[in-house]
C-alpha positions as a Python dict, from the first residue, in 0.01 Angstrom:
ca = {
    (1, 'M'): (0, 0, 0),
    (2, 'T'): (-112, 209, -296),
    (3, 'S'): (-54, 26, -623),
    (4, 'T'): (158, 172, -900),
    (5, 'M'): (-151, 207, -1119),
    (6, 'E'): (-335, 397, -846),
    (7, 'R'): (-41, 634, -811),
    (8, 'V'): (-23, 686, -1188),
    (9, 'T'): (-398, 754, -1203),
    (10, 'A'): (-380, 998, -912),
    (11, 'K'): (-94, 1186, -1080),
    (12, 'A'): (-282, 1194, -1411),
    (13, 'L'): (-585, 1341, -1232),
    (14, 'E'): (-366, 1602, -1066),
    (15, 'L'): (-207, 1700, -1398),
    (16, 'G'): (-520, 1666, -1613),
    (17, 'V'): (-372, 1393, -1833),
    (18, 'P'): (-602, 1163, -2037),
    (19, 'I'): (-418, 840, -1969),
    (20, 'T'): (-705, 621, -2096),
    (21, 'A'): (-885, 658, -2430),
    (22, 'Q'): (-1122, 459, -2648),
    (23, 'L'): (-1105, 507, -3023),
    (24, 'D'): (-1381, 369, -3241),
    (25, 'L'): (-1254, 316, -3595),
    (26, 'T'): (-1597, 256, -3747),
    (27, 'Y'): (-1965, 222, -3658),
    (28, 'R'): (-2014, -18, -3949),
    (29, 'C'): (-2082, -374, -3838),
    (30, 'N'): (-2162, -713, -3986),
    (31, 'Q'): (-2406, -780, -3702),
    (32, 'R'): (-2721, -597, -3593),
    (33, 'C'): (-2734, -664, -3220),
    (34, 'I'): (-3076, -580, -3080),
    (35, 'H'): (-2929, -386, -2786),
    (36, 'C'): (-2670, -185, -2982),
    (37, 'Y'): (-2662, 187, -2899),
    (38, 'L'): (-2488, 291, -3225),
    (39, 'D'): (-2601, 387, -3572),
    (40, 'H'): (-2414, 186, -3833),
    (41, 'D'): (-2397, 445, -4110),
    (42, 'D'): (-2060, 572, -4229),
    (43, 'R'): (-2084, 951, -4191),
    (44, 'G'): (-1729, 998, -4311),
    (45, 'E'): (-1485, 795, -4104),
    (46, 'M'): (-1141, 933, -4035),
    (47, 'S'): (-882, 812, -4283),
    (48, 'A'): (-578, 609, -4180),
    (49, 'S'): (-359, 918, -4208),
    (50, 'E'): (-599, 1120, -3988),
    (51, 'I'): (-597, 840, -3731),
    (52, 'R'): (-217, 821, -3733),
    (53, 'D'): (-198, 1195, -3674),
    (54, 'L'): (-455, 1166, -3394),
    (55, 'L'): (-257, 886, -3231),
    (56, 'N'): (57, 1102, -3243),
    (57, 'Q'): (-134, 1383, -3071),
    (58, 'M'): (-280, 1147, -2810),
    (59, 'A'): (66, 1011, -2730),
    (60, 'R'): (198, 1365, -2679),
    (61, 'A'): (-100, 1441, -2455),
    (62, 'G'): (-11, 1148, -2229),
    (63, 'V'): (-251, 871, -2333),
    (64, 'L'): (-111, 535, -2221),
    (65, 'F'): (-401, 291, -2246),
    (66, 'L'): (-591, 268, -2576),
    (67, 'S'): (-902, 61, -2648),
    (68, 'V'): (-966, 19, -3021),
    (69, 'S'): (-1326, -66, -3099),
    (70, 'G'): (-1624, -19, -3331),
    (71, 'G'): (-1865, -121, -3486),
    (72, 'E'): (-1664, -412, -3613),
    (73, 'V'): (-1300, -308, -3641),
    (74, 'F'): (-1210, -582, -3891),
    (75, 'L'): (-1429, -405, -4149),
    (76, 'R'): (-1151, -144, -4165),
    (77, 'E'): (-900, -262, -4426),
    (78, 'D'): (-638, -42, -4262),
    (79, 'L'): (-687, -190, -3913),
    (80, 'F'): (-341, -344, -3889),
    (81, 'P'): (-149, -33, -4004),
    (82, 'V'): (-342, 161, -3737),
    (83, 'L'): (-262, -98, -3469),
    (84, 'E'): (102, -109, -3577),
    (85, 'H'): (129, 268, -3545),
    (86, 'A'): (-38, 260, -3204),
    (87, 'R'): (205, -4, -3078),
    (88, 'A'): (502, 184, -3226),
    (89, 'L'): (392, 474, -3005),
    (90, 'L'): (396, 230, -2711),
    (91, 'F'): (24, 246, -2636),
    (92, 'D'): (-104, -43, -2425),
    (93, 'V'): (-369, -159, -2673),
    (94, 'K'): (-690, -353, -2612),
    (95, 'L'): (-908, -459, -2904),
    (96, 'K'): (-1284, -511, -2913),
    (97, 'T'): (-1431, -724, -3193),
    (98, 'N'): (-1701, -982, -3253),
    (99, 'A'): (-1419, -1205, -3390),
    (100, 'T'): (-1631, -1336, -3679),
    (101, 'L'): (-1389, -1200, -3940),
    (102, 'I'): (-1064, -1313, -3777),
    (103, 'G'): (-852, -1557, -3975),
    (104, 'E'): (-537, -1740, -3874),
    (105, 'R'): (-312, -1477, -4035),
    (106, 'D'): (-492, -1204, -3838),
    (107, 'A'): (-434, -1391, -3513),
    (108, 'V'): (-65, -1430, -3592),
    (109, 'R'): (-33, -1056, -3664),
    (110, 'L'): (-214, -966, -3340),
    (111, 'R'): (24, -1187, -3144),
    (112, 'A'): (322, -1013, -3305),
    (113, 'L'): (179, -677, -3198),
    (114, 'E'): (147, -794, -2836),
    (115, 'I'): (-206, -662, -2796),
    (116, 'R'): (-300, -658, -2425),
    (117, 'H'): (-619, -854, -2483),
    (118, 'V'): (-905, -900, -2728),
    (119, 'Q'): (-1260, -862, -2598),
    (120, 'V'): (-1536, -1058, -2771),
    (121, 'S'): (-1907, -1038, -2685),
    (122, 'I'): (-2077, -1375, -2647),
    (123, 'Y'): (-2444, -1356, -2550),
    (124, 'S'): (-2530, -1723, -2509),
    (125, 'H'): (-2379, -2069, -2540),
    (126, 'L'): (-2692, -2155, -2740),
    (127, 'P'): (-2662, -2062, -3111),
    (128, 'E'): (-3033, -1989, -3142),
    (129, 'V'): (-3018, -1735, -2858),
    (130, 'H'): (-2685, -1571, -2948),
    (131, 'D'): (-2771, -1547, -3318),
    (132, 'S'): (-3116, -1403, -3242),
    (133, 'I'): (-2947, -1122, -3046),
    (134, 'T'): (-2686, -1048, -3313),
    (135, 'Q'): (-2944, -1102, -3592),
    (136, 'A'): (-2667, -1278, -3785),
    (137, 'P'): (-2719, -1652, -3845),
    (138, 'G'): (-2410, -1855, -3767),
    (139, 'S'): (-2248, -1572, -3572),
    (140, 'L'): (-2185, -1773, -3255),
    (141, 'E'): (-2000, -2041, -3449),
    (142, 'R'): (-1788, -1780, -3629),
    (143, 'S'): (-1711, -1587, -3309),
    (144, 'L'): (-1600, -1903, -3132),
    (145, 'A'): (-1383, -1998, -3429),
    (146, 'G'): (-1217, -1656, -3409),
    (147, 'I'): (-1159, -1692, -3034),
    (148, 'R'): (-999, -2033, -3085),
    (149, 'L'): (-760, -1886, -3341),
    (150, 'L'): (-665, -1611, -3096),
    (151, 'R'): (-614, -1854, -2810),
    (152, 'A'): (-405, -2082, -3034),
    (153, 'Q'): (-165, -1788, -3062),
    (154, 'G'): (-160, -1738, -2687),
    (155, 'I'): (-357, -1413, -2707),
    (156, 'R'): (-555, -1329, -2397),
    (157, 'V'): (-930, -1319, -2471),
    (158, 'V'): (-1203, -1163, -2257),
    (159, 'V'): (-1552, -1302, -2319),
    (160, 'A'): (-1798, -1022, -2240),
    (161, 'N'): (-2151, -1135, -2160),
    (162, 'V'): (-2406, -853, -2180),
    (163, 'L'): (-2719, -969, -1997),
    (164, 'M'): (-3070, -894, -2120),
    (165, 'R'): (-3414, -1055, -2114),
    (166, 'Q'): (-3329, -1283, -2407),
    (167, 'N'): (-3025, -1446, -2240),
    (168, 'T'): (-3082, -1394, -1870),
    (169, 'R'): (-3050, -1763, -1783),
    (170, 'D'): (-2753, -1835, -2010),
    (171, 'H'): (-2465, -1678, -1817),
    (172, 'A'): (-2361, -2007, -1657),
    (173, 'G'): (-2334, -2164, -2002),
    (174, 'V'): (-2132, -1871, -2138),
    (175, 'K'): (-1902, -1880, -1836),
    (176, 'A'): (-1845, -2254, -1888),
    (177, 'L'): (-1774, -2188, -2256),
    (178, 'A'): (-1520, -1919, -2164),
    (179, 'S'): (-1353, -2162, -1925),
    (180, 'E'): (-1334, -2424, -2198),
    (181, 'L'): (-1170, -2168, -2426),
    (182, 'E'): (-932, -2063, -2146),
    (183, 'A'): (-1070, -1709, -2173),
    (184, 'Q'): (-1155, -1456, -1903),
    (185, 'Y'): (-1528, -1405, -1840),
    (186, 'T'): (-1711, -1085, -1747),
    (187, 'I'): (-2078, -996, -1717),
    (188, 'D'): (-2250, -664, -1778),
    (189, 'P'): (-2615, -627, -1673),
    (190, 'T'): (-2651, -275, -1817),
    (191, 'I'): (-2830, -189, -2141),
    (192, 'T'): (-2721, 154, -2268),
    (193, 'P'): (-2974, 388, -2432),
    (194, 'H'): (-2916, 464, -2800),
    (195, 'L'): (-2683, 758, -2860),
    (196, 'S'): (-2979, 933, -3027),
    (197, 'R'): (-3135, 927, -2676),
    (198, 'D'): (-3394, 671, -2784),
    (199, 'R'): (-3458, 478, -2464),
    (200, 'S'): (-3681, 207, -2610),
    (201, 'I'): (-3405, -56, -2598),
    (202, 'L'): (-3409, -30, -2218),
    (203, 'A'): (-3707, -266, -2238),
    (204, 'L'): (-3440, -535, -2293),
    (205, 'N'): (-3309, -492, -1936),
    (206, 'I'): (-3332, -807, -1729),
    (207, 'P'): (-3609, -811, -1465),
    (208, 'R'): (-3527, -700, -1111),
    (209, 'G'): (-3571, -1052, -972),
    (210, 'E'): (-3321, -1197, -1219),
    (211, 'L'): (-3064, -926, -1147),
    (212, 'E'): (-3102, -985, -774),
    (213, 'R'): (-3042, -1356, -829),
    (214, 'I'): (-2723, -1278, -1024),
    (215, 'F'): (-2608, -1043, -746),
    (216, 'R'): (-2637, -1334, -501),
    (217, 'D'): (-2425, -1568, -714),
    (218, 'E'): (-2076, -1577, -561),
    (219, 'T'): (-1930, -1735, -875),
    (220, 'L'): (-2020, -1413, -1061),
    (221, 'V'): (-1969, -1136, -805),
    (222, 'G'): (-1685, -1275, -594),
    (223, 'D'): (-1690, -1236, -217),
    (224, 'L'): (-2064, -1215, -147),
    (225, 'A'): (-2024, -1068, 201),
    (226, 'C'): (-1813, -786, 59),
    (227, 'F'): (-2035, -735, -247),
    (228, 'T'): (-2356, -704, -43),
    (229, 'A'): (-2209, -516, 254),
    (230, 'P'): (-2384, -193, 360),
    (231, 'P'): (-2204, 120, 240),
    (232, 'G'): (-1973, 297, 482),
    (233, 'P'): (-2011, 656, 602),
    (234, 'V'): (-1998, 939, 349),
    (235, 'D'): (-1719, 1176, 451),
    (236, 'D'): (-1558, 1486, 300),
    (237, 'S'): (-1310, 1282, 96),
    (238, 'I'): (-1605, 1123, -86),
    (239, 'L'): (-1806, 1445, -115),
    (240, 'N'): (-1505, 1629, -259),
    (241, 'G'): (-1417, 1347, -497),
    (242, 'I'): (-1487, 1329, -869),
    (243, 'P'): (-1794, 1126, -970),
    (244, 'C'): (-1618, 939, -1255),
    (245, 'S'): (-1292, 936, -1451),
    (246, 'A'): (-1475, 1035, -1773),
    (247, 'G'): (-1345, 1373, -1884),
    (248, 'H'): (-1082, 1374, -1608),
    (249, 'T'): (-838, 1098, -1704),
    (250, 'A'): (-1040, 923, -1977),
    (251, 'C'): (-1204, 1012, -2308),
    (252, 'Y'): (-1358, 866, -2622),
    (253, 'V'): (-1312, 952, -2991),
    (254, 'S'): (-1575, 854, -3248),
    (255, 'P'): (-1491, 736, -3604),
    (256, 'F'): (-1577, 1089, -3720),
    (257, 'G'): (-1336, 1269, -3489),
    (258, 'E'): (-1585, 1375, -3223),
    (259, 'L'): (-1432, 1386, -2876),
    (260, 'Y'): (-1649, 1279, -2580),
    (261, 'P'): (-1589, 1214, -2210),
    (262, 'C'): (-1682, 847, -2260),
    (263, 'V'): (-1853, 620, -2511),
    (264, 'Q'): (-2154, 615, -2275),
    (265, 'F'): (-2147, 994, -2227),
    (266, 'P'): (-2259, 1147, -2560),
    (267, 'L'): (-2180, 1510, -2476),
    (268, 'C'): (-1969, 1621, -2772),
    (269, 'C'): (-1681, 1837, -2651),
    (270, 'G'): (-1521, 1913, -2989),
    (271, 'N'): (-1384, 1750, -3302),
    (272, 'V'): (-1020, 1656, -3359),
    (273, 'R'): (-1064, 1722, -3730),
    (274, 'L'): (-1122, 2087, -3647),
    (275, 'Q'): (-898, 2137, -3343),
    (276, 'P'): (-593, 1962, -3201),
    (277, 'F'): (-675, 1683, -2954),
    (278, 'A'): (-495, 1854, -2665),
    (279, 'E'): (-673, 2184, -2728),
    (280, 'V'): (-1016, 2020, -2707),
    (281, 'W'): (-912, 1815, -2405),
    (282, 'R'): (-778, 2112, -2211),
    (283, 'H'): (-1006, 2396, -2314),
    (284, 'S'): (-1345, 2263, -2425),
    (285, 'P'): (-1624, 2430, -2219),
    (286, 'Q'): (-1797, 2094, -2194),
    (287, 'F'): (-1489, 1925, -2045),
    (288, 'Q'): (-1440, 2223, -1813),
    (289, 'E'): (-1797, 2187, -1687),
    (290, 'I'): (-1756, 1814, -1626),
    (291, 'R'): (-1432, 1876, -1434),
    (292, 'S'): (-1600, 2134, -1211),
    (293, 'I'): (-1845, 1877, -1073),
    (294, 'R'): (-1770, 1709, -742),
    (295, 'A'): (-1977, 1442, -571),
    (296, 'R'): (-2125, 1704, -336),
    (297, 'D'): (-2270, 1883, -643),
    (298, 'L'): (-2480, 1586, -755),
    (299, 'A'): (-2854, 1636, -730),
    (300, 'T'): (-3005, 1372, -498),
    (301, 'C'): (-2691, 1152, -505),
    (302, 'S'): (-2495, 1383, -274),
    (303, 'S'): (-2738, 1296, 7),
    (304, 'C'): (-2742, 923, -69),
    (305, 'V'): (-2590, 664, 164),
    (306, 'H'): (-2457, 481, -145),
    (307, 'L'): (-2254, 781, -271),
    (308, 'G'): (-1916, 624, -196),
    (309, 'T'): (-1993, 277, -335),
    (310, 'C'): (-2246, 332, -617),
    (311, 'T'): (-2141, 258, -976),
    (312, 'R'): (-2327, 572, -1090),
    (313, 'C'): (-2254, 656, -1454),
    (314, 'P'): (-2270, 1030, -1536),
    (315, 'G'): (-2323, 942, -1902),
    (316, 'L'): (-2635, 740, -1823),
    (317, 'A'): (-2748, 1025, -1597),
    (318, 'Y'): (-2689, 1267, -1887),
    (319, 'L'): (-2901, 1047, -2114),
    (320, 'E'): (-3175, 1069, -1852),
    (321, 'G'): (-3159, 1448, -1876),
    (322, 'N'): (-2911, 1567, -1612),
    (323, 'M'): (-2541, 1482, -1582),
    (324, 'R'): (-2560, 1591, -1217),
    (325, 'G'): (-2857, 1368, -1147),
    (326, 'P'): (-2889, 1000, -1063),
    (327, 'S'): (-2842, 712, -1302),
    (328, 'T'): (-3151, 509, -1214),
    (329, 'A'): (-3003, 182, -1342),
    (330, 'D'): (-2718, 224, -1093),
    (331, 'C'): (-2960, 320, -812),
    (332, 'E'): (-3132, -11, -879),
    (333, 'K'): (-2802, -201, -863),
    (334, 'S'): (-2709, -39, -531),
    (335, 'F'): (-3043, -140, -383),
    (336, 'L'): (-3028, -496, -513),
    (337, 'R'): (-2672, -538, -384),
    (338, 'T'): (-2738, -416, -31),
    (339, 'G'): (-3114, -404, 25),
    (340, 'I'): (-3079, -38, 128),
    (341, 'E'): (-3299, 212, -53),
    (342, 'P'): (-3105, 485, -240),
    (343, 'A'): (-3195, 852, -202),
    (344, 'H'): (-3340, 864, -554),
    (345, 'T'): (-3593, 591, -474),
    (346, 'L'): (-3679, 742, -135),
    (347, 'A'): (-3748, 1075, -306),
    (348, 'Q'): (-4006, 927, -542),
    (349, 'P'): (-4379, 971, -463),
    (350, 'R'): (-4524, 662, -294),
}
């Protein structure tokens, strides 16, 4: 039976409603993570009043699910008034933070706001590894202290573990730490290129052998037989489907009002400081182009056996030079999951 959320998403796609949005309040941060894809300069962040007006517009446009992120959101002195306004508009709010600046009073206020969950990145259970990634001495200790304050208030916490060469062997320790904290645990083996298109940080990606080992760990991927199963046949329903929800039912707004399909898809479609949110969402040529693309239009991918099961990210493909092309990081994941070569790899000179 189709779930309620699947029905809501299908209706939003039919009507062109952006039910999911991420809003970054700032790119400023008190950490300097080596894999971060953002610049940390303040190029003129939206004011609290601009953000309130934007939230009003987003609510009218149909946004239901709102992720509030940064940078480090607790560097915004007006964070709580923004969150209070978002909750008054009945947004289902998720918060992303490194938790190093959270005090007991903050945790109490977040509980009162009934935030869906708070996501905190933890890179290692070892302070020397975590702190070398954040380039902030003592950051692991402070993040864990913040998580404990949140959990003491009964707030759901998601520990996000981005994997890279520096912490490749530490995921078991981070998962155990999350369990101790009674927090949810997720892994992410993808390093995102810098939004400036500088791809040098991709050198941090974990080696193929390590990723393959992770993909064979049932405690991380769930049902191994299902996870590694060969892809099914590619039929017309897949070929006529949309490649991703970005720009269809989801969007991202930067601290400076720029509207994008997704935080990982840096194709600027307009600015909400210059045009109403709904006008950009409905009429931007960039959004219109994205919405015209179906899976059958994808260069190389449309002929790939993995088309229906690949986690292909159009934003990562865009950063490689072609939003209709393959995302090579996702091609690699499909191969390591199933052992079946993707079309992109088969097309490369031997």
